[in-house]
mmCIF file of the C-alpha atoms, coordinates in Angstrom:
data_MODEL
# 
_entry.id   MODEL 
# 
loop_
_atom_site.group_PDB 
_atom_site.id 
_atom_site.type_symbol 
_atom_site.label_atom_id 
_atom_site.label_alt_id 
_atom_site.label_comp_id 
_atom_site.label_asym_id 
_atom_site.label_entity_id 
_atom_site.label_seq_id 
_atom_site.pdbx_PDB_ins_code 
_atom_site.Cartn_x 
_atom_site.Cartn_y 
_atom_site.Cartn_z 
_atom_site.occupancy 
_atom_site.B_iso_or_equiv 
_atom_site.pdbx_formal_charge 
_atom_site.auth_seq_id 
_atom_site.auth_comp_id 
_atom_site.auth_asym_id 
_atom_site.auth_atom_id 
_atom_site.pdbx_PDB_model_num 
ATOM 1   C CA . MET A 1 1   ? -1.911  1.373   16.014  1.00 0.00 ? 1   MET A CA 1 
ATOM 2   C CA . ILE A 1 2   ? 0.438   4.012   14.622  1.00 0.00 ? 2   ILE A CA 1 
ATOM 3   C CA . GLU A 1 3   ? 2.394   2.923   11.550  1.00 0.00 ? 3   GLU A CA 1 
ATOM 4   C CA . ARG A 1 4   ? 5.397   4.794   10.156  1.00 0.00 ? 4   ARG A CA 1 
ATOM 5   C CA . GLU A 1 5   ? 6.133   3.916   6.557   1.00 0.00 ? 5   GLU A CA 1 
ATOM 6   C CA . ARG A 1 6   ? 7.913   5.332   3.571   1.00 0.00 ? 6   ARG A CA 1 
ATOM 7   C CA . ARG A 1 7   ? 8.105   3.963   0.049   1.00 0.00 ? 7   ARG A CA 1 
ATOM 8   C CA . PHE A 1 8   ? 10.728  4.240   -2.683  1.00 0.00 ? 8   PHE A CA 1 
ATOM 9   C CA . ARG A 1 9   ? 10.563  3.378   -6.381  1.00 0.00 ? 9   ARG A CA 1 
ATOM 10  C CA . ILE A 1 10  ? 13.143  0.681   -7.161  1.00 0.00 ? 10  ILE A CA 1 
ATOM 11  C CA . SER A 1 11  ? 14.519  -1.031  -10.254 1.00 0.00 ? 11  SER A CA 1 
ATOM 12  C CA . THR A 1 12  ? 14.503  -4.764  -10.948 1.00 0.00 ? 12  THR A CA 1 
ATOM 13  C CA . ASP A 1 13  ? 18.275  -4.684  -10.298 1.00 0.00 ? 13  ASP A CA 1 
ATOM 14  C CA . ALA A 1 14  ? 17.643  -3.190  -6.848  1.00 0.00 ? 14  ALA A CA 1 
ATOM 15  C CA . LYS A 1 15  ? 15.047  -5.899  -6.159  1.00 0.00 ? 15  LYS A CA 1 
ATOM 16  C CA . LYS A 1 16  ? 17.636  -8.560  -7.070  1.00 0.00 ? 16  LYS A CA 1 
ATOM 17  C CA . LYS A 1 17  ? 20.182  -6.956  -4.724  1.00 0.00 ? 17  LYS A CA 1 
ATOM 18  C CA . ILE A 1 18  ? 17.591  -6.882  -1.915  1.00 0.00 ? 18  ILE A CA 1 
ATOM 19  C CA . ALA A 1 19  ? 16.793  -10.557 -2.552  1.00 0.00 ? 19  ALA A CA 1 
ATOM 20  C CA . GLU A 1 20  ? 20.519  -11.363 -2.312  1.00 0.00 ? 20  GLU A CA 1 
ATOM 21  C CA . SER A 1 21  ? 20.832  -9.484  0.999   1.00 0.00 ? 21  SER A CA 1 
ATOM 22  C CA . PHE A 1 22  ? 17.635  -10.570 2.764   1.00 0.00 ? 22  PHE A CA 1 
ATOM 23  C CA . LEU A 1 23  ? 15.314  -13.563 2.888   1.00 0.00 ? 23  LEU A CA 1 
ATOM 24  C CA . LEU A 1 24  ? 12.178  -12.627 0.923   1.00 0.00 ? 24  LEU A CA 1 
ATOM 25  C CA . SER A 1 25  ? 8.821   -14.207 1.691   1.00 0.00 ? 25  SER A CA 1 
ATOM 26  C CA . ALA A 1 26  ? 6.935   -15.947 -1.086  1.00 0.00 ? 26  ALA A CA 1 
ATOM 27  C CA . PRO A 1 27  ? 4.949   -13.424 -3.137  1.00 0.00 ? 27  PRO A CA 1 
ATOM 28  C CA . THR A 1 28  ? 1.374   -12.779 -2.036  1.00 0.00 ? 28  THR A CA 1 
ATOM 29  C CA . ARG A 1 29  ? -1.342  -11.156 -4.136  1.00 0.00 ? 29  ARG A CA 1 
ATOM 30  C CA . VAL A 1 30  ? -2.727  -8.152  -2.215  1.00 0.00 ? 30  VAL A CA 1 
ATOM 31  C CA . VAL A 1 31  ? -5.779  -6.192  -3.356  1.00 0.00 ? 31  VAL A CA 1 
ATOM 32  C CA . ASP A 1 32  ? -7.036  -3.133  -1.464  1.00 0.00 ? 32  ASP A CA 1 
ATOM 33  C CA . ILE A 1 33  ? -10.312 -1.340  -2.140  1.00 0.00 ? 33  ILE A CA 1 
ATOM 34  C CA . THR A 1 34  ? -10.762 1.942   -0.279  1.00 0.00 ? 34  THR A CA 1 
ATOM 35  C CA . PHE A 1 35  ? -14.145 3.214   0.888   1.00 0.00 ? 35  PHE A CA 1 
ATOM 36  C CA . GLY A 1 36  ? -15.135 6.575   2.257   1.00 0.00 ? 36  GLY A CA 1 
ATOM 37  C CA . VAL A 1 37  ? -17.749 9.260   2.542   1.00 0.00 ? 37  VAL A CA 1 
ATOM 38  C CA . ASP A 1 38  ? -16.417 10.980  -0.592  1.00 0.00 ? 38  ASP A CA 1 
ATOM 39  C CA . GLY A 1 39  ? -15.286 8.057   -2.751  1.00 0.00 ? 39  GLY A CA 1 
ATOM 40  C CA . ARG A 1 40  ? -11.848 8.627   -4.262  1.00 0.00 ? 40  ARG A CA 1 
ATOM 41  C CA . ARG A 1 41  ? -11.312 11.904  -2.424  1.00 0.00 ? 41  ARG A CA 1 
ATOM 42  C CA . SER A 1 42  ? -12.232 10.628  1.059   1.00 0.00 ? 42  SER A CA 1 
ATOM 43  C CA . MET A 1 43  ? -8.691  10.707  2.468   1.00 0.00 ? 43  MET A CA 1 
ATOM 44  C CA . GLU A 1 44  ? -8.301  14.257  1.192   1.00 0.00 ? 44  GLU A CA 1 
ATOM 45  C CA . THR A 1 45  ? -11.732 15.577  2.236   1.00 0.00 ? 45  THR A CA 1 
ATOM 46  C CA . ALA A 1 46  ? -12.539 13.541  5.363   1.00 0.00 ? 46  ALA A CA 1 
ATOM 47  C CA . GLY A 1 47  ? -9.012  12.583  6.459   1.00 0.00 ? 47  GLY A CA 1 
ATOM 48  C CA . TRP A 1 48  ? -9.768  8.857   6.657   1.00 0.00 ? 48  TRP A CA 1 
ATOM 49  C CA . ILE A 1 49  ? -10.841 5.808   4.653   1.00 0.00 ? 49  ILE A CA 1 
ATOM 50  C CA . VAL A 1 50  ? -11.832 2.238   5.375   1.00 0.00 ? 50  VAL A CA 1 
ATOM 51  C CA . ARG A 1 51  ? -9.722  -0.238  3.458   1.00 0.00 ? 51  ARG A CA 1 
ATOM 52  C CA . VAL A 1 52  ? -10.846 -3.734  2.552   1.00 0.00 ? 52  VAL A CA 1 
ATOM 53  C CA . ARG A 1 53  ? -7.786  -5.894  1.933   1.00 0.00 ? 53  ARG A CA 1 
ATOM 54  C CA . SER A 1 54  ? -7.654  -9.307  0.346   1.00 0.00 ? 54  SER A CA 1 
ATOM 55  C CA . GLU A 1 55  ? -4.230  -10.863 0.970   1.00 0.00 ? 55  GLU A CA 1 
ATOM 56  C CA . GLY A 1 56  ? -3.793  -14.429 -0.143  1.00 0.00 ? 56  GLY A CA 1 
ATOM 57  C CA . GLN A 1 57  ? -6.505  -16.429 1.643   1.00 0.00 ? 57  GLN A CA 1 
ATOM 58  C CA . THR A 1 58  ? -7.235  -13.779 4.286   1.00 0.00 ? 58  THR A CA 1 
ATOM 59  C CA . ALA A 1 59  ? -9.282  -10.605 4.336   1.00 0.00 ? 59  ALA A CA 1 
ATOM 60  C CA . ARG A 1 60  ? -9.215  -7.553  6.606   1.00 0.00 ? 60  ARG A CA 1 
ATOM 61  C CA . MET A 1 61  ? -11.227 -4.393  7.048   1.00 0.00 ? 61  MET A CA 1 
ATOM 62  C CA . GLU A 1 62  ? -9.158  -1.464  8.342   1.00 0.00 ? 62  GLU A CA 1 
ATOM 63  C CA . TYR A 1 63  ? -9.786  2.138   9.307   1.00 0.00 ? 63  TYR A CA 1 
ATOM 64  C CA . LYS A 1 64  ? -6.870  4.258   8.079   1.00 0.00 ? 64  LYS A CA 1 
ATOM 65  C CA . ARG A 1 65  ? -6.189  7.913   8.923   1.00 0.00 ? 65  ARG A CA 1 
ATOM 66  C CA . ARG A 1 66  ? -3.229  9.937   7.669   1.00 0.00 ? 66  ARG A CA 1 
ATOM 67  C CA . ILE A 1 67  ? -1.330  11.727  10.437  1.00 0.00 ? 67  ILE A CA 1 
ATOM 68  C CA . ASP A 1 68  ? 1.405   13.047  8.118   1.00 0.00 ? 68  ASP A CA 1 
ATOM 69  C CA . ASP A 1 69  ? 3.145   11.942  4.905   1.00 0.00 ? 69  ASP A CA 1 
ATOM 70  C CA . ASP A 1 70  ? 4.878   8.997   6.625   1.00 0.00 ? 70  ASP A CA 1 
ATOM 71  C CA . THR A 1 71  ? 2.609   8.240   9.585   1.00 0.00 ? 71  THR A CA 1 
ATOM 72  C CA . TRP A 1 72  ? -0.781  6.554   9.691   1.00 0.00 ? 72  TRP A CA 1 
ATOM 73  C CA . GLU A 1 73  ? -3.247  5.458   12.315  1.00 0.00 ? 73  GLU A CA 1 
ATOM 74  C CA . GLU A 1 74  ? -4.579  2.003   11.442  1.00 0.00 ? 74  GLU A CA 1 
ATOM 75  C CA . VAL A 1 75  ? -7.090  -0.181  13.252  1.00 0.00 ? 75  VAL A CA 1 
ATOM 76  C CA . GLY A 1 76  ? -8.477  -3.345  11.697  1.00 0.00 ? 76  GLY A CA 1 
ATOM 77  C CA . ILE A 1 77  ? -10.180 -6.672  12.049  1.00 0.00 ? 77  ILE A CA 1 
ATOM 78  C CA . THR A 1 78  ? -9.984  -9.936  10.149  1.00 0.00 ? 78  THR A CA 1 
ATOM 79  C CA . VAL A 1 79  ? -13.179 -10.651 8.221   1.00 0.00 ? 79  VAL A CA 1 
ATOM 80  C CA . ASP A 1 80  ? -14.549 -13.793 6.593   1.00 0.00 ? 80  ASP A CA 1 
ATOM 81  C CA . SER A 1 81  ? -14.672 -12.273 3.133   1.00 0.00 ? 81  SER A CA 1 
ATOM 82  C CA . ALA A 1 82  ? -13.469 -9.101  1.418   1.00 0.00 ? 82  ALA A CA 1 
ATOM 83  C CA . ASN A 1 83  ? -16.672 -9.065  -0.634  1.00 0.00 ? 83  ASN A CA 1 
ATOM 84  C CA . ALA A 1 84  ? -18.873 -9.282  2.476   1.00 0.00 ? 84  ALA A CA 1 
ATOM 85  C CA . ALA A 1 85  ? -16.918 -6.437  4.102   1.00 0.00 ? 85  ALA A CA 1 
ATOM 86  C CA . ALA A 1 86  ? -17.223 -4.335  0.930   1.00 0.00 ? 86  ALA A CA 1 
ATOM 87  C CA . SER A 1 87  ? -20.960 -4.997  0.798   1.00 0.00 ? 87  SER A CA 1 
ATOM 88  C CA . LEU A 1 88  ? -21.361 -3.943  4.440   1.00 0.00 ? 88  LEU A CA 1 
ATOM 89  C CA . LEU A 1 89  ? -19.471 -0.682  3.841   1.00 0.00 ? 89  LEU A CA 1 
ATOM 90  C CA . GLN A 1 90  ? -21.598 0.117   0.788   1.00 0.00 ? 90  GLN A CA 1 
ATOM 91  C CA . LYS A 1 91  ? -24.789 -0.559  2.769   1.00 0.00 ? 91  LYS A CA 1 
ATOM 92  C CA . ALA A 1 92  ? -23.462 1.799   5.461   1.00 0.00 ? 92  ALA A CA 1 
ATOM 93  C CA . GLY A 1 93  ? -23.273 4.539   2.830   1.00 0.00 ? 93  GLY A CA 1 
ATOM 94  C CA . LEU A 1 94  ? -19.546 4.518   2.053   1.00 0.00 ? 94  LEU A CA 1 
ATOM 95  C CA . THR A 1 95  ? -18.440 4.655   -1.568  1.00 0.00 ? 95  THR A CA 1 
ATOM 96  C CA . ALA A 1 96  ? -15.659 2.614   -3.169  1.00 0.00 ? 96  ALA A CA 1 
ATOM 97  C CA . GLY A 1 97  ? -12.839 4.886   -4.253  1.00 0.00 ? 97  GLY A CA 1 
ATOM 98  C CA . LEU A 1 98  ? -9.530  3.315   -5.190  1.00 0.00 ? 98  LEU A CA 1 
ATOM 99  C CA . MET A 1 99  ? -8.140  -0.120  -5.949  1.00 0.00 ? 99  MET A CA 1 
ATOM 100 C CA . ILE A 1 100 ? -4.493  -0.946  -5.292  1.00 0.00 ? 100 ILE A CA 1 
ATOM 101 C CA . SER A 1 101 ? -3.462  -4.342  -6.574  1.00 0.00 ? 101 SER A CA 1 
ATOM 102 C CA . ARG A 1 102 ? 0.022   -5.786  -6.226  1.00 0.00 ? 102 ARG A CA 1 
ATOM 103 C CA . TYR A 1 103 ? 2.307   -8.730  -5.587  1.00 0.00 ? 103 TYR A CA 1 
ATOM 104 C CA . ARG A 1 104 ? 4.004   -8.329  -2.217  1.00 0.00 ? 104 ARG A CA 1 
ATOM 105 C CA . PHE A 1 105 ? 7.202   -9.778  -0.736  1.00 0.00 ? 105 PHE A CA 1 
ATOM 106 C CA . ARG A 1 106 ? 7.901   -9.223  2.981   1.00 0.00 ? 106 ARG A CA 1 
ATOM 107 C CA . ILE A 1 107 ? 11.218  -9.084  4.815   1.00 0.00 ? 107 ILE A CA 1 
ATOM 108 C CA . GLU A 1 108 ? 10.992  -8.971  8.619   1.00 0.00 ? 108 GLU A CA 1 
ATOM 109 C CA . GLN A 1 109 ? 13.974  -7.386  10.389  1.00 0.00 ? 109 GLN A CA 1 
ATOM 110 C CA . ASP A 1 110 ? 14.722  -6.029  13.873  1.00 0.00 ? 110 ASP A CA 1 
ATOM 111 C CA . PHE A 1 111 ? 14.350  -2.472  12.567  1.00 0.00 ? 111 PHE A CA 1 
ATOM 112 C CA . GLY A 1 112 ? 10.926  -3.155  11.027  1.00 0.00 ? 112 GLY A CA 1 
ATOM 113 C CA . ILE A 1 113 ? 9.530   -4.664  7.870   1.00 0.00 ? 113 ILE A CA 1 
ATOM 114 C CA . LEU A 1 114 ? 10.765  -4.179  4.337   1.00 0.00 ? 114 LEU A CA 1 
ATOM 115 C CA . VAL A 1 115 ? 8.099   -4.756  1.727   1.00 0.00 ? 115 VAL A CA 1 
ATOM 116 C CA . ILE A 1 116 ? 8.720   -5.163  -1.984  1.00 0.00 ? 116 ILE A CA 1 
ATOM 117 C CA . ASP A 1 117 ? 5.558   -4.319  -3.931  1.00 0.00 ? 117 ASP A CA 1 
ATOM 118 C CA . ASP A 1 118 ? 5.028   -4.811  -7.652  1.00 0.00 ? 118 ASP A CA 1 
ATOM 119 C CA . VAL A 1 119 ? 1.997   -2.525  -7.999  1.00 0.00 ? 119 VAL A CA 1 
ATOM 120 C CA . ASP A 1 120 ? -0.302  -2.830  -11.017 1.00 0.00 ? 120 ASP A CA 1 
ATOM 121 C CA . ASP A 1 121 ? -0.079  0.317   -13.174 1.00 0.00 ? 121 ASP A CA 1 
ATOM 122 C CA . LEU A 1 122 ? 2.571   1.939   -10.918 1.00 0.00 ? 122 LEU A CA 1 
ATOM 123 C CA . GLY A 1 123 ? 5.642   -0.314  -10.891 1.00 0.00 ? 123 GLY A CA 1 
ATOM 124 C CA . LEU A 1 124 ? 8.144   -1.695  -8.389  1.00 0.00 ? 124 LEU A CA 1 
ATOM 125 C CA . PHE A 1 125 ? 8.613   -0.214  -4.899  1.00 0.00 ? 125 PHE A CA 1 
ATOM 126 C CA . MET A 1 126 ? 10.243  -0.900  -1.565  1.00 0.00 ? 126 MET A CA 1 
ATOM 127 C CA . GLU A 1 127 ? 8.261   0.189   1.467   1.00 0.00 ? 127 GLU A CA 1 
ATOM 128 C CA . ILE A 1 128 ? 9.922   0.541   4.863   1.00 0.00 ? 128 ILE A CA 1 
ATOM 129 C CA . GLU A 1 129 ? 7.619   0.026   7.860   1.00 0.00 ? 129 GLU A CA 1 
ATOM 130 C CA . LEU A 1 130 ? 9.569   1.098   10.938  1.00 0.00 ? 130 LEU A CA 1 
ATOM 131 C CA . ALA A 1 131 ? 9.677   -0.510  14.349  1.00 0.00 ? 131 ALA A CA 1 
ATOM 132 C CA . SER A 1 132 ? 8.807   2.005   17.064  1.00 0.00 ? 132 SER A CA 1 
ATOM 133 C CA . ASP A 1 133 ? 12.353  2.643   18.286  1.00 0.00 ? 133 ASP A CA 1 
ATOM 134 C CA . ILE A 1 134 ? 14.153  3.468   15.022  1.00 0.00 ? 134 ILE A CA 1 
ATOM 135 C CA . ASP A 1 135 ? 14.120  6.209   12.375  1.00 0.00 ? 135 ASP A CA 1 
ATOM 136 C CA . PHE A 1 136 ? 14.244  6.223   8.565   1.00 0.00 ? 136 PHE A CA 1 
ATOM 137 C CA . PRO A 1 137 ? 17.832  7.535   8.228   1.00 0.00 ? 137 PRO A CA 1 
ATOM 138 C CA . THR A 1 138 ? 19.105  4.623   10.354  1.00 0.00 ? 138 THR A CA 1 
ATOM 139 C CA . VAL A 1 139 ? 17.370  2.032   8.160   1.00 0.00 ? 139 VAL A CA 1 
ATOM 140 C CA . ILE A 1 140 ? 18.561  3.754   4.991   1.00 0.00 ? 140 ILE A CA 1 
ATOM 141 C CA . GLU A 1 141 ? 22.152  3.556   6.321   1.00 0.00 ? 141 GLU A CA 1 
ATOM 142 C CA . ILE A 1 142 ? 21.682  -0.173  7.073   1.00 0.00 ? 142 ILE A CA 1 
ATOM 143 C CA . LEU A 1 143 ? 20.565  -0.674  3.469   1.00 0.00 ? 143 LEU A CA 1 
ATOM 144 C CA . LYS A 1 144 ? 23.465  1.396   2.093   1.00 0.00 ? 144 LYS A CA 1 
ATOM 145 C CA . ALA A 1 145 ? 25.880  -0.844  4.025   1.00 0.00 ? 145 ALA A CA 1 
ATOM 146 C CA . LYS A 1 146 ? 24.438  -3.742  1.987   1.00 0.00 ? 146 LYS A CA 1 
ATOM 147 C CA . ASP A 1 147 ? 24.959  -1.692  -1.219  1.00 0.00 ? 147 ASP A CA 1 
ATOM 148 C CA . ILE A 1 148 ? 21.221  -1.014  -1.551  1.00 0.00 ? 148 ILE A CA 1 
ATOM 149 C CA . HIS A 1 149 ? 20.775  2.635   -2.474  1.00 0.00 ? 149 HIS A CA 1 
ATOM 150 C CA . LEU A 1 150 ? 17.364  4.263   -2.453  1.00 0.00 ? 150 LEU A CA 1 
ATOM 151 C CA . GLY A 1 151 ? 16.341  7.449   -4.194  1.00 0.00 ? 151 GLY A CA 1 
ATOM 152 C CA . GLU A 1 152 ? 13.821  9.955   -2.936  1.00 0.00 ? 152 GLU A CA 1 
ATOM 153 C CA . ALA A 1 153 ? 10.717  8.772   -1.100  1.00 0.00 ? 153 ALA A CA 1 
ATOM 154 C CA . VAL A 1 154 ? 7.564   8.743   -3.228  1.00 0.00 ? 154 VAL A CA 1 
ATOM 155 C CA . PRO A 1 155 ? 3.923   9.405   -2.286  1.00 0.00 ? 155 PRO A CA 1 
ATOM 156 C CA . ALA A 1 156 ? 1.576   6.708   -1.004  1.00 0.00 ? 156 ALA A CA 1 
ATOM 157 C CA . TYR A 1 157 ? 0.154   4.406   -3.687  1.00 0.00 ? 157 TYR A CA 1 
ATOM 158 C CA . GLY A 1 158 ? -3.299  5.950   -3.328  1.00 0.00 ? 158 GLY A CA 1 
ATOM 159 C CA . ASP A 1 159 ? -1.845  9.428   -3.920  1.00 0.00 ? 159 ASP A CA 1 
ATOM 160 C CA . GLN A 1 160 ? -0.003  8.178   -7.006  1.00 0.00 ? 160 GLN A CA 1 
ATOM 161 C CA . ILE A 1 161 ? -3.198  6.617   -8.358  1.00 0.00 ? 161 ILE A CA 1 
ATOM 162 C CA . LEU A 1 162 ? -5.121  9.839   -7.722  1.00 0.00 ? 162 LEU A CA 1 
ATOM 163 C CA . GLN A 1 163 ? -2.477  11.698  -9.738  1.00 0.00 ? 163 GLN A CA 1 
ATOM 164 C CA . ARG A 1 164 ? -2.902  9.259   -12.656 1.00 0.00 ? 164 ARG A CA 1 
ATOM 165 C CA . LEU A 1 165 ? -6.686  9.620   -12.432 1.00 0.00 ? 165 LEU A CA 1 
ATOM 166 C CA . SER A 1 166 ? -6.396  13.411  -12.708 1.00 0.00 ? 166 SER A CA 1 
ATOM 167 C CA . GLU A 1 167 ? -4.384  12.961  -15.905 1.00 0.00 ? 167 GLU A CA 1 
ATOM 168 C CA . SER A 1 168 ? -6.479  10.324  -17.683 1.00 0.00 ? 168 SER A CA 1 
ATOM 169 C CA . GLU A 1 169 ? -10.212 9.807   -18.028 1.00 0.00 ? 169 GLU A CA 1 
ATOM 170 C CA . GLU A 1 170 ? -9.403  6.476   -19.701 1.00 0.00 ? 170 GLU A CA 1 
ATOM 171 C CA . TYR A 1 171 ? -7.571  5.313   -16.573 1.00 0.00 ? 171 TYR A CA 1 
ATOM 172 C CA . SER A 1 172 ? -10.529 6.438   -14.451 1.00 0.00 ? 172 SER A CA 1 
ATOM 173 C CA . THR A 1 173 ? -12.879 4.277   -16.529 1.00 0.00 ? 173 THR A CA 1 
ATOM 174 C CA . LEU A 1 174 ? -10.487 1.313   -16.317 1.00 0.00 ? 174 LEU A CA 1 
ATOM 175 C CA . LEU A 1 175 ? -10.143 1.634   -12.529 1.00 0.00 ? 175 LEU A CA 1 
ATOM 176 C CA . ASP A 1 176 ? -13.915 1.883   -12.071 1.00 0.00 ? 176 ASP A CA 1 
ATOM 177 C CA . SER A 1 177 ? -14.325 -1.286  -14.134 1.00 0.00 ? 177 SER A CA 1 
ATOM 178 C CA . ARG A 1 178 ? -11.718 -3.136  -12.046 1.00 0.00 ? 178 ARG A CA 1 
ATOM 179 C CA . ILE A 1 179 ? -13.365 -2.038  -8.778  1.00 0.00 ? 179 ILE A CA 1 
ATOM 180 C CA . GLN A 1 180 ? -16.814 -3.156  -9.962  1.00 0.00 ? 180 GLN A CA 1 
ATOM 181 C CA . SER A 1 181 ? -15.408 -6.493  -11.129 1.00 0.00 ? 181 SER A CA 1 
ATOM 182 C CA . PHE A 1 182 ? -13.758 -7.062  -7.743  1.00 0.00 ? 182 PHE A CA 1 
ATOM 183 C CA . LEU A 1 183 ? -16.899 -6.058  -5.842  1.00 0.00 ? 183 LEU A CA 1 
ATOM 184 C CA . HIS A 1 184 ? -19.057 -8.446  -7.873  1.00 0.00 ? 184 HIS A CA 1 
ATOM 185 C CA . HIS A 1 185 ? -16.677 -11.378 -8.352  1.00 0.00 ? 185 HIS A CA 1 
ATOM 186 C CA . GLY A 1 186 ? -13.866 -11.054 -5.802  1.00 0.00 ? 186 GLY A CA 1 
# 
């Protein structure tokens, strides 16, 4: 499946305005661990990763390939356990790379899905996942009509985490510890 998405950093005031304009889902805890042939750099060096996602009571394993900054190819299956999927990927020779942990609110609309993510260590974002027959400027105009103004699009969460890792060895150690804890305890 091809997914077109773009994310924007937002303030708590913007989140409140979005909540006033749309019906938000209940928050769900979402944790992604990425795996690849080159650990943290797999998306950059190989062009793809396998993501293990724990979302509430469900788990998925998904192949993800970047087509461009806003477009991804994703194919996935539901699995019994995120830990079992992670173990399988490690046994297949893939290395854990990144962990993206957040609370997620979803808003389903005709034009696609709006997602509000409160991402650990990164902050508050709105992600727009487009339906196939619409473009980003149209959705941004719909939001402006509801007095929701977005700034510039920001990189994918994984890219933002990689940037932080390049700036801080301490953060690298912390992230490694969190990944190992998740892999051993869920």
